[in-house]
PDB file of C-alpha atoms in Angstrom:
ATOM      1  CA  MET A   1    -159.275  -9.488 -10.572  1.00 76.00           C
ATOM      2  CA  VAL A   2    -160.983  -8.090 -13.655  1.00 77.00           C
ATOM      3  CA  GLN A   3    -162.755  -5.466 -11.608  1.00 81.00           C
ATOM      4  CA  GLU A   4    -159.485  -4.384  -9.998  1.00 81.00           C
ATOM      5  CA  VAL A   5    -157.896  -3.943 -13.435  1.00 75.00           C
ATOM      6  CA  PHE A   6    -160.833  -1.828 -14.625  1.00 76.00           C
ATOM      7  CA  ILE A   7    -160.684   0.315 -11.481  1.00 80.00           C
ATOM      8  CA  LYS A   8    -156.930   0.829 -11.941  1.00 78.00           C
ATOM      9  CA  VAL A   9    -157.419   1.916 -15.559  1.00 75.00           C
ATOM     10  CA  TRP A  10    -160.210   4.265 -14.516  1.00 80.00           C
ATOM     11  CA  GLU A  11    -158.233   5.761 -11.601  1.00 81.00           C
ATOM     12  CA  ASP A  12    -155.114   6.234 -13.744  1.00 79.00           C
ATOM     13  CA  LYS A  13    -157.242   7.675 -16.588  1.00 76.00           C
ATOM     14  CA  THR A  14    -155.411   5.388 -19.006  1.00 75.00           C
ATOM     15  CA  THR A  15    -156.001   6.168 -22.690  1.00 76.00           C
ATOM     16  CA  PHE A  16    -155.651   3.780 -25.617  1.00 72.00           C
ATOM     17  CA  GLN A  17    -154.784   4.354 -29.267  1.00 73.00           C
ATOM     18  CA  ASP A  18    -157.595   2.149 -30.571  1.00 70.00           C
ATOM     19  CA  GLU A  19    -159.890  -0.721 -29.636  1.00 68.00           C
ATOM     20  CA  ASN A  20    -157.362  -3.434 -30.564  1.00 67.00           C
ATOM     21  CA  HIS A  21    -154.845  -2.049 -28.083  1.00 71.00           C
ATOM     22  CA  THR A  22    -157.540  -1.894 -25.403  1.00 76.00           C
ATOM     23  CA  THR A  23    -158.506  -5.549 -25.745  1.00 74.00           C
ATOM     24  CA  GLY A  24    -154.897  -6.741 -25.696  1.00 75.00           C
ATOM     25  CA  TYR A  25    -154.083  -4.531 -22.732  1.00 77.00           C
ATOM     26  CA  PHE A  26    -156.984  -5.867 -20.660  1.00 77.00           C
ATOM     27  CA  TYR A  27    -156.199  -9.503 -21.448  1.00 79.00           C
ATOM     28  CA  LYS A  28    -152.586  -9.074 -20.394  1.00 81.00           C
ATOM     29  CA  ALA A  29    -153.404  -6.946 -17.365  1.00 84.00           C
ATOM     30  CA  VAL A  30    -155.942  -9.457 -16.048  1.00 83.00           C
ATOM     31  CA  ARG A  31    -153.588 -12.337 -16.823  1.00 83.00           C
ATOM     32  CA  ASN A  32    -150.749 -10.678 -14.915  1.00 83.00           C
ATOM     33  CA  LYS A  33    -153.047  -9.757 -12.024  1.00 82.00           C
ATOM     34  CA  CYS A  34    -154.196 -13.377 -11.759  1.00 80.00           C
ATOM     35  CA  LEU A  35    -150.649 -14.722 -11.951  1.00 78.00           C
ATOM     36  CA  ASN A  36    -149.488 -12.296  -9.272  1.00 79.00           C
ATOM     37  CA  HIS A  37    -152.342 -13.412  -7.058  1.00 74.00           C
ATOM     38  CA  LEU A  38    -151.564 -17.086  -7.587  1.00 70.00           C
ATOM     39  CA  LYS A  39    -147.903 -16.500  -6.778  1.00 71.00           C
ATOM     40  CA  SER A  40    -148.541 -14.363  -3.719  1.00 71.00           C
ATOM     41  CA  LYS A  41    -147.484 -15.656  -0.322  1.00 60.00           C
ATOM     42  CA  ARG A  42    -150.947 -15.139   1.124  1.00 60.00           C
ATOM     43  CA  HIS A  43    -152.551 -17.169  -1.647  1.00 56.00           C
ATOM     44  CA  GLN A  44    -150.059 -20.007  -1.295  1.00 59.00           C
ATOM     45  CA  LEU A  45    -150.805 -20.189   2.430  1.00 58.00           C
ATOM     46  CA  THR A  46    -154.579 -20.097   2.098  1.00 57.00           C
ATOM     47  CA  GLU A  47    -155.103 -22.207  -1.021  1.00 59.00           C
ATOM     48  CA  ARG A  48    -154.424 -25.917  -1.392  1.00 55.00           C
ATOM     49  CA  TYR A  49    -152.796 -25.747  -4.808  1.00 50.00           C
ATOM     50  CA  ALA A  50    -149.484 -27.504  -5.159  1.00 56.00           C
ATOM     51  CA  ASP A  51    -146.684 -25.854  -7.135  1.00 56.00           C
ATOM     52  CA  GLN A  52    -147.286 -28.148 -10.082  1.00 54.00           C
ATOM     53  CA  ASN A  53    -150.929 -27.026 -10.259  1.00 62.00           C
ATOM     54  CA  ILE A  54    -149.939 -23.352 -10.291  1.00 61.00           C
ATOM     55  CA  LYS A  55    -147.744 -24.043 -13.312  1.00 63.00           C
ATOM     56  CA  THR A  56    -150.820 -25.413 -15.092  1.00 65.00           C
ATOM     57  CA  TYR A  57    -152.673 -22.154 -14.370  1.00 64.00           C
ATOM     58  CA  GLU A  58    -149.789 -20.127 -15.791  1.00 67.00           C
ATOM     59  CA  THR A  59    -150.013 -21.679 -19.260  1.00 74.00           C
ATOM     60  CA  GLU A  60    -151.221 -19.537 -22.127  1.00 74.00           C
ATOM     61  CA  GLU A  61    -153.686 -22.267 -23.118  1.00 77.00           C
ATOM     62  CA  PHE A  62    -155.356 -22.272 -19.700  1.00 75.00           C
ATOM     63  CA  LEU A  63    -155.579 -18.473 -19.570  1.00 76.00           C
ATOM     64  CA  MET A  64    -157.041 -18.266 -23.063  1.00 79.00           C
ATOM     65  CA  SER A  65    -159.640 -20.920 -22.264  1.00 78.00           C
ATOM     66  CA  GLU A  66    -160.597 -19.011 -19.121  1.00 79.00           C
ATOM     67  CA  ALA A  67    -160.879 -15.788 -21.160  1.00 80.00           C
ATOM     68  CA  VAL A  68    -163.210 -17.575 -23.577  1.00 79.00           C
ATOM     69  CA  VAL A  69    -165.331 -18.822 -20.664  1.00 80.00           C
ATOM     70  CA  VAL A  70    -165.574 -15.314 -19.201  1.00 83.00           C
ATOM     71  CA  GLU A  71    -166.458 -13.702 -22.537  1.00 83.00           C
ATOM     72  CA  THR A  72    -169.011 -16.394 -23.341  1.00 81.00           C
ATOM     73  CA  THR A  73    -170.606 -15.963 -19.921  1.00 84.00           C
ATOM     74  CA  VAL A  74    -170.944 -12.219 -20.511  1.00 86.00           C
ATOM     75  CA  ILE A  75    -172.510 -12.795 -23.939  1.00 85.00           C
ATOM     76  CA  ILE A  76    -174.982 -15.320 -22.518  1.00 86.00           C
ATOM     77  CA  GLU A  77    -175.861 -13.036 -19.595  1.00 88.00           C
ATOM     78  CA  ASN A  78    -176.512 -10.157 -22.008  1.00 88.00           C
ATOM     79  CA  ALA A  79    -178.762 -12.436 -24.075  1.00 89.00           C
ATOM     80  CA  ILE A  80    -180.675 -13.488 -20.947  1.00 91.00           C
ATOM     81  CA  LYS A  81    -181.205  -9.807 -20.080  1.00 92.00           C
ATOM     82  CA  GLU A  82    -183.089  -9.422 -23.375  1.00 91.00           C
ATOM     83  CA  LEU A  83    -185.627 -12.079 -22.386  1.00 92.00           C
ATOM     84  CA  PRO A  84    -188.937 -11.236 -20.724  1.00 92.00           C
ATOM     85  CA  ASP A  85    -188.478 -10.920 -16.964  1.00 93.00           C
ATOM     86  CA  LYS A  86    -190.150 -14.187 -15.912  1.00 93.00           C
ATOM     87  CA  ALA A  87    -188.430 -16.169 -18.676  1.00 93.00           C
ATOM     88  CA  ALA A  88    -185.067 -14.729 -17.584  1.00 93.00           C
ATOM     89  CA  GLN A  89    -185.769 -15.689 -13.963  1.00 94.00           C
ATOM     90  CA  VAL A  90    -186.716 -19.216 -15.009  1.00 94.00           C
ATOM     91  CA  ILE A  91    -183.561 -19.612 -17.114  1.00 93.00           C
ATOM     92  CA  ARG A  92    -181.298 -18.291 -14.358  1.00 92.00           C
ATOM     93  CA  LEU A  93    -182.782 -20.743 -11.862  1.00 94.00           C
ATOM     94  CA  SER A  94    -182.549 -23.535 -14.407  1.00 92.00           C
ATOM     95  CA  ILE A  95    -178.859 -22.761 -14.915  1.00 89.00           C
ATOM     96  CA  LYS A  96    -178.444 -23.120 -11.141  1.00 90.00           C
ATOM     97  CA  ASP A  97    -179.821 -26.687 -11.460  1.00 91.00           C
ATOM     98  CA  TYR A  98    -183.250 -25.985 -10.004  1.00 93.00           C
ATOM     99  CA  THR A  99    -185.869 -28.476 -11.156  1.00 94.00           C
ATOM    100  CA  ASN A 100    -189.076 -27.302 -12.826  1.00 94.00           C
ATOM    101  CA  ASP A 101    -190.968 -28.038  -9.588  1.00 95.00           C
ATOM    102  CA  GLU A 102    -188.496 -26.000  -7.519  1.00 95.00           C
ATOM    103  CA  ILE A 103    -188.655 -23.096  -9.988  1.00 94.00           C
ATOM    104  CA  ALA A 104    -192.462 -23.185  -9.925  1.00 95.00           C
ATOM    105  CA  LYS A 105    -192.521 -23.048  -6.112  1.00 95.00           C
ATOM    106  CA  LYS A 106    -189.894 -20.327  -5.910  1.00 94.00           C
ATOM    107  CA  LEU A 107    -191.663 -18.087  -8.459  1.00 94.00           C
ATOM    108  CA  SER A 108    -195.200 -19.046  -7.369  1.00 94.00           C
ATOM    109  CA  ILE A 109    -196.196 -20.244 -10.836  1.00 95.00           C
ATOM    110  CA  SER A 110    -197.291 -23.588 -12.228  1.00 95.00           C
ATOM    111  CA  VAL A 111    -194.899 -26.188 -13.610  1.00 94.00           C
ATOM    112  CA  ASN A 112    -196.537 -25.806 -17.035  1.00 96.00           C
ATOM    113  CA  THR A 113    -195.858 -22.063 -16.923  1.00 96.00           C
ATOM    114  CA  VAL A 114    -192.207 -22.823 -16.120  1.00 95.00           C
ATOM    115  CA  LYS A 115    -192.079 -25.106 -19.153  1.00 95.00           C
ATOM    116  CA  ASP A 116    -193.678 -22.424 -21.340  1.00 95.00           C
ATOM    117  CA  HIS A 117    -191.182 -19.801 -20.127  1.00 94.00           C
ATOM    118  CA  LYS A 118    -188.322 -22.198 -20.861  1.00 94.00           C
ATOM    119  CA  LYS A 119    -189.645 -22.893 -24.349  1.00 94.00           C
ATOM    120  CA  VAL A 120    -189.911 -19.176 -25.150  1.00 92.00           C
ATOM    121  CA  ALA A 121    -186.504 -18.457 -23.598  1.00 92.00           C
ATOM    122  CA  TYR A 122    -184.717 -21.275 -25.433  1.00 90.00           C
ATOM    123  CA  ARG A 123    -186.199 -20.188 -28.757  1.00 90.00           C
ATOM    124  CA  LYS A 124    -185.068 -16.567 -28.247  1.00 90.00           C
ATOM    125  CA  LEU A 125    -181.665 -17.608 -26.899  1.00 87.00           C
ATOM    126  CA  ARG A 126    -181.073 -19.858 -29.923  1.00 86.00           C
ATOM    127  CA  ASN A 127    -181.703 -16.855 -32.168  1.00 85.00           C
ATOM    128  CA  LEU A 128    -179.578 -14.492 -30.066  1.00 80.00           C
ATOM    129  CA  LEU A 129    -176.724 -16.936 -29.499  1.00 81.00           C
ATOM    130  CA  GLY A 130    -176.718 -18.924 -32.732  1.00 79.00           C
ATOM    131  CA  PHE A 131    -173.410 -17.379 -33.776  1.00 74.00           C
ATOM    132  CA  LEU A 132    -171.698 -18.962 -30.754  1.00 70.00           C
ATOM    133  CA  ARG A 133    -172.075 -22.435 -32.260  1.00 66.00           C
ATOM    134  CA  GLN A 134    -169.770 -21.580 -35.146  1.00 64.00           C
ATOM    135  CA  VAL A 135    -167.321 -19.755 -32.872  1.00 62.00           C
ATOM    136  CA  LEU A 136    -167.093 -22.408 -30.158  1.00 59.00           C
ATOM    137  CA  LEU A 137    -167.168 -25.488 -32.367  1.00 53.00           C
TER     138      LEU A 137
END
């Protein structure tokens, strides 16, 4: 949905007065795109959501929490990109619930090396993402 909104803005060559208008526009555009999708006939036929569940997804609170999740995911992904390559690979696999043994086998490294990469990654991520604690708490 987000990608479709960005493509539409790019194709229409939409211009904005300032950054505040841009952010608000994208939030509303994505929100409306998602709501239209949830209400569409095709979606109602293919998905198992009851009408009462769709109403839950239409609430401002739900949409704002989803926006926070998306933005936080982007921030975390950008922080992971700043890690050394192996440490980033280890963290991504760890996020996918791989065990240290599974990560070691997949990357052809020792379990102790996995633990070392995690230690380095967590230290750097704490520094890069420390501000999120105040924002999210």
